[in-house]
CSV table of C-alpha atoms and ligand atoms in Angstrom, one decimal:
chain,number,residue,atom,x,y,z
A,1449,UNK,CA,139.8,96.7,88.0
A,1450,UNK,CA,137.8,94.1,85.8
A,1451,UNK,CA,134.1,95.0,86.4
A,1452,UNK,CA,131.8,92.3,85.8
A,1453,UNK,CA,127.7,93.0,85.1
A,1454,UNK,CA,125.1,90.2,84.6
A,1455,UNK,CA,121.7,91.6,82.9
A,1456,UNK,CA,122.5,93.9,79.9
A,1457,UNK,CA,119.5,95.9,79.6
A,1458,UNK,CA,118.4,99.7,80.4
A,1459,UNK,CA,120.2,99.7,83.9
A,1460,UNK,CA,123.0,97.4,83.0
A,1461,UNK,CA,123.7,98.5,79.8
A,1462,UNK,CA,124.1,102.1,81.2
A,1463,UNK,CA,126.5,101.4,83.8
A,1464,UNK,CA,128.4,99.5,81.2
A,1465,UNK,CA,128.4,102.4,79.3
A,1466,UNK,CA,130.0,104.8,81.9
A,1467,UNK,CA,132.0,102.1,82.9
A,1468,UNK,CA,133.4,101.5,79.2
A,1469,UNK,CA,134.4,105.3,78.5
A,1470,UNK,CA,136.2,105.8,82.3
A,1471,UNK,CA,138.4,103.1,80.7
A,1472,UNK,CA,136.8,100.0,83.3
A,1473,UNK,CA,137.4,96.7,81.6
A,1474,UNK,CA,133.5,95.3,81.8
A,1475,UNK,CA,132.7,92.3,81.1
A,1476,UNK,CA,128.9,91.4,80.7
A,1477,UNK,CA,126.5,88.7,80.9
A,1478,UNK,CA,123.2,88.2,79.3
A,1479,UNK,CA,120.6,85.7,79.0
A,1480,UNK,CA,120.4,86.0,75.0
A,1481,UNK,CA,123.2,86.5,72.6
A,1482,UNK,CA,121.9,89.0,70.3
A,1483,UNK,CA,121.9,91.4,73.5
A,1484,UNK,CA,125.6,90.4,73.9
A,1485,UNK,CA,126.3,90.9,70.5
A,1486,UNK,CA,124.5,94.3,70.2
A,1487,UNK,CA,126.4,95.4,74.2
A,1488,UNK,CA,129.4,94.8,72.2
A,1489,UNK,CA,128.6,96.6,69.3
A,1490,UNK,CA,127.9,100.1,71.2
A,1491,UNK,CA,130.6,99.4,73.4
A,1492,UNK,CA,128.8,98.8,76.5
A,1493,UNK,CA,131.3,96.2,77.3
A,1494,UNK,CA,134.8,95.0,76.4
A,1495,UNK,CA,133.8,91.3,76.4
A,1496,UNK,CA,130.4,89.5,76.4
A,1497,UNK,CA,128.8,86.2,76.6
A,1498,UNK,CA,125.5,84.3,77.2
A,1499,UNK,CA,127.9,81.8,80.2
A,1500,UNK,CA,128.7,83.2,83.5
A,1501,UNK,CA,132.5,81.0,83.5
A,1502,UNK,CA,133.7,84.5,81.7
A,1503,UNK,CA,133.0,86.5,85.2
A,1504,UNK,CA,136.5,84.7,86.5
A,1505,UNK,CA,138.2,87.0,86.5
A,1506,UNK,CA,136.7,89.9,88.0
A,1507,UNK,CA,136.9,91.9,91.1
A,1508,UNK,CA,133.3,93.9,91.3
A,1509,UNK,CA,129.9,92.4,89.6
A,1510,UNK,CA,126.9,94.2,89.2
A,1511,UNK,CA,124.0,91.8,89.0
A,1512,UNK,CA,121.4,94.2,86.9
A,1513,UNK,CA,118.2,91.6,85.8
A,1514,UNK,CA,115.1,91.6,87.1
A,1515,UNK,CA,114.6,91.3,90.5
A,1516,UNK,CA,113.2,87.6,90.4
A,1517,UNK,CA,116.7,86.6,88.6
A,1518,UNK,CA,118.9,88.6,91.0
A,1519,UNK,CA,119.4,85.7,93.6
A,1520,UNK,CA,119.6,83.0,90.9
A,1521,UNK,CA,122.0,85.0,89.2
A,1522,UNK,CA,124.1,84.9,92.7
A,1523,UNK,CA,123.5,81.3,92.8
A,1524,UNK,CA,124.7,80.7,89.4
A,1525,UNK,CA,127.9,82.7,89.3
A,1526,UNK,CA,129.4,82.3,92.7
A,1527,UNK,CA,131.3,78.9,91.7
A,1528,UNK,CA,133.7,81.3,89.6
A,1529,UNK,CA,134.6,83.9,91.7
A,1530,UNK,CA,137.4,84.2,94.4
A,1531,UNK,CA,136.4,85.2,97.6
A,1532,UNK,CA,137.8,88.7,97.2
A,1533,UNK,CA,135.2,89.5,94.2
A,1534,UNK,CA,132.6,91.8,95.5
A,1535,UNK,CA,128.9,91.5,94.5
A,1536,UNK,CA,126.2,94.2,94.2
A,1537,UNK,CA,122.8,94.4,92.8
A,1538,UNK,CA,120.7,97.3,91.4
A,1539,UNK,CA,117.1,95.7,92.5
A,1540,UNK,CA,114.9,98.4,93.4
A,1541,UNK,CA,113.8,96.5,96.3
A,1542,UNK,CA,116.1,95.6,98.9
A,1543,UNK,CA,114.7,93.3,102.4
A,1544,UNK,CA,114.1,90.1,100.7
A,1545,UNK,CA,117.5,90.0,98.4
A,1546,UNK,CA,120.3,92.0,100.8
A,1547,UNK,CA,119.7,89.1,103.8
A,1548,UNK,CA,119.9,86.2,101.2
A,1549,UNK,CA,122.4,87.3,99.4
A,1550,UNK,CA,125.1,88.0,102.2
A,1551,UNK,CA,124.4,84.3,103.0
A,1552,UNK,CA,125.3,83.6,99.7
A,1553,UNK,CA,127.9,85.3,99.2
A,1554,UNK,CA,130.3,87.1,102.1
A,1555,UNK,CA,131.4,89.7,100.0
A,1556,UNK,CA,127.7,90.7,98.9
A,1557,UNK,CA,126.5,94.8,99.5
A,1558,UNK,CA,123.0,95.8,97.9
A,1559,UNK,CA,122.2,98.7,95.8
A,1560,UNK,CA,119.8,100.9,94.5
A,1561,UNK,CA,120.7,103.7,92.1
A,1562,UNK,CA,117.4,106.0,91.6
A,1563,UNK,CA,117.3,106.1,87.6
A,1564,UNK,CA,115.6,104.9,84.8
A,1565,UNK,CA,113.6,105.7,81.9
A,1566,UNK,CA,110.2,104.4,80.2
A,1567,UNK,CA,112.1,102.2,78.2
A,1568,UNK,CA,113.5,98.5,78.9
A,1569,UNK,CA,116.7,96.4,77.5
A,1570,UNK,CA,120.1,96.9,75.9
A,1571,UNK,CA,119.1,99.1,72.8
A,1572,UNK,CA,117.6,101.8,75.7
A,1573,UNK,CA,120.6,102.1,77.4
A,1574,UNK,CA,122.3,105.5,77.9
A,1575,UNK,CA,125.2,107.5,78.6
A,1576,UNK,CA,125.0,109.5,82.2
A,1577,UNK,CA,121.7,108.0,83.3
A,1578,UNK,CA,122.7,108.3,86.9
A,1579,UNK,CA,124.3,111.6,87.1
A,1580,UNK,CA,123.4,113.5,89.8
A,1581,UNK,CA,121.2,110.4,90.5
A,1582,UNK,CA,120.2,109.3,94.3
A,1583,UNK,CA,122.2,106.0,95.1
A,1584,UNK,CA,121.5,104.0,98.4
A,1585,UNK,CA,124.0,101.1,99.7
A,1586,UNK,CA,122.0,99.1,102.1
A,1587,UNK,CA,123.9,97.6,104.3
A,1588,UNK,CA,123.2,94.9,107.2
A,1589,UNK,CA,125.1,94.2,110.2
A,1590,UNK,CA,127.6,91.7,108.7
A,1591,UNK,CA,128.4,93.7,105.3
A,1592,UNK,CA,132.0,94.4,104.9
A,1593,UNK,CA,132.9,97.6,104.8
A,1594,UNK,CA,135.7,97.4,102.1
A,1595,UNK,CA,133.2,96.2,99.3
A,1596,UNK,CA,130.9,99.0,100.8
A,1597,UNK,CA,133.8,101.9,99.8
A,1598,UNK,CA,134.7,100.0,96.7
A,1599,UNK,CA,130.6,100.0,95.1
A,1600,UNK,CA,130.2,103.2,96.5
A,1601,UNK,CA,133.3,104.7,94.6
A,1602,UNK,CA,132.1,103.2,91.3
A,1603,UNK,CA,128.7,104.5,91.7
A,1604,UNK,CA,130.0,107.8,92.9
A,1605,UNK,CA,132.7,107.6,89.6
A,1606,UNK,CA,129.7,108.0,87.5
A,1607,UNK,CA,128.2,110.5,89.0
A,1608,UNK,CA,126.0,109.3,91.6
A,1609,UNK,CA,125.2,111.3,95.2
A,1610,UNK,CA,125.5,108.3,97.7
A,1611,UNK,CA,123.4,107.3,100.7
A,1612,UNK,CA,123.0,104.3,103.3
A,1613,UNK,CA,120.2,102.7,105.1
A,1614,UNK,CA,119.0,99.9,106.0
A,1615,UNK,CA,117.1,97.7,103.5
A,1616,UNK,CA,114.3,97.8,105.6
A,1617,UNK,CA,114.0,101.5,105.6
A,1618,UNK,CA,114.9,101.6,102.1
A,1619,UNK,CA,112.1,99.7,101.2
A,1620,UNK,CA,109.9,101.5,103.1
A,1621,UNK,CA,110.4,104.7,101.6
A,1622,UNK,CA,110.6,104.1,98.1
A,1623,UNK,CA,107.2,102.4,98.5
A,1624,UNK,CA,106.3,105.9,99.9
A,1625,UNK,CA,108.3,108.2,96.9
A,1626,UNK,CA,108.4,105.1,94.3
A,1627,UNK,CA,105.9,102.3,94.1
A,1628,UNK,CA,102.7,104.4,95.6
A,1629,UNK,CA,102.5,106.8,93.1
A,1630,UNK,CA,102.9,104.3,90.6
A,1631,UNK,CA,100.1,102.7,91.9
A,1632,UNK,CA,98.3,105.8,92.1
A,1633,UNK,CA,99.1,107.2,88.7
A,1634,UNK,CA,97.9,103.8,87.1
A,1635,UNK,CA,94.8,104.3,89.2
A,1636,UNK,CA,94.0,107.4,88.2
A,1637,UNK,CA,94.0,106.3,84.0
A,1638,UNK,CA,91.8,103.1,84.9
A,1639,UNK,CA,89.7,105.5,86.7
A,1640,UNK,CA,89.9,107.9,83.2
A,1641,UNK,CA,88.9,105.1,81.4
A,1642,UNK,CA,85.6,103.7,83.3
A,1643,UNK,CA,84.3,106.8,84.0
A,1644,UNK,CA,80.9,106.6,82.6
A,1645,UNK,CA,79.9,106.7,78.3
A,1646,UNK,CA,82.4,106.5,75.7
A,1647,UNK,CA,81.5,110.0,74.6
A,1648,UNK,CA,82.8,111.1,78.3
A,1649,UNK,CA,86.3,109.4,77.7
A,1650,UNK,CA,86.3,110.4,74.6
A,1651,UNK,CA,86.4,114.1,75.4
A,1652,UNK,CA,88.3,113.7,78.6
A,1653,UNK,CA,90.9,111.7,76.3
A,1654,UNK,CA,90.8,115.1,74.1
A,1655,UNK,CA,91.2,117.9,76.7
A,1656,UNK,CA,94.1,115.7,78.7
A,1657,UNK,CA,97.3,118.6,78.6
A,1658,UNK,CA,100.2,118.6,80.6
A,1659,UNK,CA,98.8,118.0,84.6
A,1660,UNK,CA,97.3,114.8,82.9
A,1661,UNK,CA,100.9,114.1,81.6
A,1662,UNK,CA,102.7,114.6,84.8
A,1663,UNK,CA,100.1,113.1,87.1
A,1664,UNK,CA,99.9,109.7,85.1
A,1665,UNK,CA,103.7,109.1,83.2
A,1666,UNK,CA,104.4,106.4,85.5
A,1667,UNK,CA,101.3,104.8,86.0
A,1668,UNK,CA,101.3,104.2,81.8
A,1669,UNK,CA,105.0,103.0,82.2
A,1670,UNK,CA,107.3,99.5,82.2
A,1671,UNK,CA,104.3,96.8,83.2
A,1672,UNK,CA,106.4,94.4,84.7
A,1673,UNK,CA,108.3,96.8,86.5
A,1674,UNK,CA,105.1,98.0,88.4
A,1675,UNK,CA,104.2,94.2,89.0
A,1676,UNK,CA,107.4,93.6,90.5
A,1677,UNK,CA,107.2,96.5,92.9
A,1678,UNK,CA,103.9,95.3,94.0
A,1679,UNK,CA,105.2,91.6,94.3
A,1680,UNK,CA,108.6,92.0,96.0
A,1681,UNK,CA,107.9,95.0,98.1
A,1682,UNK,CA,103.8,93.9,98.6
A,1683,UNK,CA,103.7,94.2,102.6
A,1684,UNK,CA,105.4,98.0,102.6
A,1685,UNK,CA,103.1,99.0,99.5
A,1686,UNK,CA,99.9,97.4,101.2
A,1687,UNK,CA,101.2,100.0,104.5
A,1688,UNK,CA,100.9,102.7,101.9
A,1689,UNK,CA,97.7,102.2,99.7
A,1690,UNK,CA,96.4,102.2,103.2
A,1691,UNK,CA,97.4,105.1,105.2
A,1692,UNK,CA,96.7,106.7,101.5
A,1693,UNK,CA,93.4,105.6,101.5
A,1694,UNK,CA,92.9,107.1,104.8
A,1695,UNK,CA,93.8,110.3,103.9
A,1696,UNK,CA,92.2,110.6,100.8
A,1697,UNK,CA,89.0,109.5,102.9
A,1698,UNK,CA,89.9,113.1,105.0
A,1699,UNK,CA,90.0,114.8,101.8
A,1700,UNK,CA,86.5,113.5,100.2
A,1701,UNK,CA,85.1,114.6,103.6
A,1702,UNK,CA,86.5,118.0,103.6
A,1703,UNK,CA,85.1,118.3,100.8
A,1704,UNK,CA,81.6,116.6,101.1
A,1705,UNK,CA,81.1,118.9,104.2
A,1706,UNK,CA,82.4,122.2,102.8
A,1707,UNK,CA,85.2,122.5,105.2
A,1708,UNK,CA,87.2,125.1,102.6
A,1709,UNK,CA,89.5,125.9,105.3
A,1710,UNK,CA,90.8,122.6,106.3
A,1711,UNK,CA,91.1,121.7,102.2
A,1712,UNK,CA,93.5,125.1,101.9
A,1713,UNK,CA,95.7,124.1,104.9
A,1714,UNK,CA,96.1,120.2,103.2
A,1715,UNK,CA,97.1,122.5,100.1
A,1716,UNK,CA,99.2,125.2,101.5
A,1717,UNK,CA,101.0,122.4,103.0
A,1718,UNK,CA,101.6,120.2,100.0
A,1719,UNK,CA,102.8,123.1,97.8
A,1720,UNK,CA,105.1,124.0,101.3
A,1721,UNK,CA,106.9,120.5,101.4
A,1722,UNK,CA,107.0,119.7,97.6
A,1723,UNK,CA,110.3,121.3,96.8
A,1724,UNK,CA,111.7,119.3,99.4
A,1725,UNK,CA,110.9,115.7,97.6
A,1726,UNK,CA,112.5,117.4,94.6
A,1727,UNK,CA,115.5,118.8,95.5
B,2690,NAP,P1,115.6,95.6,81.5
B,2690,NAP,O1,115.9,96.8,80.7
B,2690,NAP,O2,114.5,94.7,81.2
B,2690,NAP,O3,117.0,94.8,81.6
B,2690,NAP,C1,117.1,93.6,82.2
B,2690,NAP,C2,118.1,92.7,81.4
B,2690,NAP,O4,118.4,91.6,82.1
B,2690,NAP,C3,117.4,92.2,80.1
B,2690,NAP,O5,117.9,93.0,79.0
B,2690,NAP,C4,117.8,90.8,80.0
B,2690,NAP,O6,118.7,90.5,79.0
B,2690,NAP,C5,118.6,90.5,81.2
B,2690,NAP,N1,118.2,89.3,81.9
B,2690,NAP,C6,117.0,88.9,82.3
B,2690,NAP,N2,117.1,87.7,82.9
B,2690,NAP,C7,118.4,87.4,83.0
B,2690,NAP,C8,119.2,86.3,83.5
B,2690,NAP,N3,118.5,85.3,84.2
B,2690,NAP,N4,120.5,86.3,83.4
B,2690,NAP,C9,121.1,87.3,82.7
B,2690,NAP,N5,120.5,88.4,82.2
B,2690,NAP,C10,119.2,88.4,82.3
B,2690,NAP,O7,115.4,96.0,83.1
B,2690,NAP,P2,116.0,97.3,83.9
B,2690,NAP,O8,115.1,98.4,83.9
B,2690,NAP,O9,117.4,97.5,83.4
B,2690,NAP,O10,116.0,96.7,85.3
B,2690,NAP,C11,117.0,95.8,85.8
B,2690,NAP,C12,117.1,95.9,87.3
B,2690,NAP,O11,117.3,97.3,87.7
B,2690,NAP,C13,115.9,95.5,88.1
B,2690,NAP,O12,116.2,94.6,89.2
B,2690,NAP,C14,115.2,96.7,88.6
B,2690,NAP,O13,114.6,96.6,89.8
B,2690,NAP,C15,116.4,97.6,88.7
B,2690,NAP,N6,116.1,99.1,88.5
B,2690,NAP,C16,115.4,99.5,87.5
B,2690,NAP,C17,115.2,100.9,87.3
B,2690,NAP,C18,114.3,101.4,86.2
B,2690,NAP,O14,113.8,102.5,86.3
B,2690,NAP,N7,114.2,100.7,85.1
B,2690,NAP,C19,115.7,101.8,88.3
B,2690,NAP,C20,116.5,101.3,89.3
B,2690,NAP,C21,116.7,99.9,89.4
B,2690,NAP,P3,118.4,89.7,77.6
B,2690,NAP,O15,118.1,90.8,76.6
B,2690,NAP,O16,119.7,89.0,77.4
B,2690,NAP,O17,117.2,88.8,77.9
């Protein structure tokens, strides 16, 4: 099977990666040269070019850019293909590219694998970055279920656990487990940082250990990755920040009216369910 993937950066590269050493013949796009040259140097991919003609031949492409190139990239390649080549994306948002790209292409099944790192483009990419990592086809009524079993066999190949839902749902929840506490973690270091004097950031800057670390590694993370959440999945986000709001409201007035026992069930709780997001 020749595997084809366009965007040869942290998520790209990786697959190409896995793909490569399971003995896939991958064949990669990029928007520069240099990235192609240096996918081909670490063996990412068998062949490489800047011109999407090269995806001919191939029977599954991954389209791994950012999310605002995704469609375009659909556009741009489909004059190549046969009708038999099957499509996918990684975009970690899933409602506004799954619908146009099945009218686009037939043969078209989204994706989201659930891994990444801080770091961005083809030098960051990794061996086994989705081992053991969440996967989610999102599927829609018309999706053929052959090119569902074929991306879900490559994903699961490299060691992925699989699930399906609908893009809608999807979105939904990873702007609960994904795209909030971005938000909120970015929130809480501009918070840090207008807090009052200098002398008071200064300190707060100096006593920071390892809850500050936890509680705000991904609101100091990939920029444009956190722009993009808040752009392409802005109405499920919105349904978040506000239903978060709310809560936090509850908490400020436990707290503002003493009520210690209604502030210990909130906490015996949340220590109670947070295994299970992290299972
Ligand atoms: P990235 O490291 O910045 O890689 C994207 C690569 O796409 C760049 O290296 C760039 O290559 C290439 N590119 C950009 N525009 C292109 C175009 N028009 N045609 C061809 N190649 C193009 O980003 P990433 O983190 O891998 O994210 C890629 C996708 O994965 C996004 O859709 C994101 O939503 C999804 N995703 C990301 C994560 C994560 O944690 N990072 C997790 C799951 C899913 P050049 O160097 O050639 O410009």
């Amino acid at each position: 099977m020749k595997i084809g993937i366009v965007g040869l950066g942290l998520i790209g590269g990786s697959l190409g990666l896995d793909l490569t050493r399971l003995g896939y013949h991958v064949i990669g796009v990029s928007r520069q040269l240099s990235t192609c040259n240096i996918a081909l140097e670490r063996n990412i991919v068998t062949q490489a070019e800047v011109d999407f003609a090269i995806l001919e031949q191939t029977d599954l492409i991954f389209i791994c850019t950012p999310i605002e190139s995704i469609l375009p990239s659909i556009e741009n390649i489909i004059k190549y293909l046969s009708p038999q080549t099957i499509i996918t994306d990684v975009g970690s948002v899933k409602g506004s590219i799954v619908h146009q790209g099945t009218q686009l292409w037939q043969n078209f099944v989204g994706s989201h694998p659930m891994a990444g790192t801080a770091n961005q483009g083809v030098e960051s990419a990794e061996f086994d970055l989705f081992k053991n990592a969440p996967c989610v086809l999102t599927p829609i009524r018309n999706t053929s279920l052959t090119a569902m079993e074929t991306v879900a066999k490559i994903w699961t190949s490299i060691g992925c656990k699989m699930y399906n839902s609908t893009p809608e749902i999807h979105d939904r929840a990873v702007a609960w487990i994904s795209h909030l506490p971005v938000m909120i973690s970015a929130n809480l270091i501009y918070s840090c940082i207008n807090n009052g004097s200098q002398e008071l950031v200064k300190l707060s800057q100096n006593l920071a250990s390892s809850g500050f670390r936890d509680t705000s590694r991904v609101g100091g993370g990939n920029v444009e990755l956190g722009l993009m959440m808040a752009q392409y999945n802005r109405y499920e986000l919105l349904n978040c920040l506000k239903e978060y709001q709310q809560n936090l409201s509850k908490i400020i007035e436990n707290i503002e009216q003493e009520k210690w026992t209604v502030l210990e069930d909130i906490l015996t709780k949340t220590k109670e369910e947070r295994p299970n997001f992290l299972k």
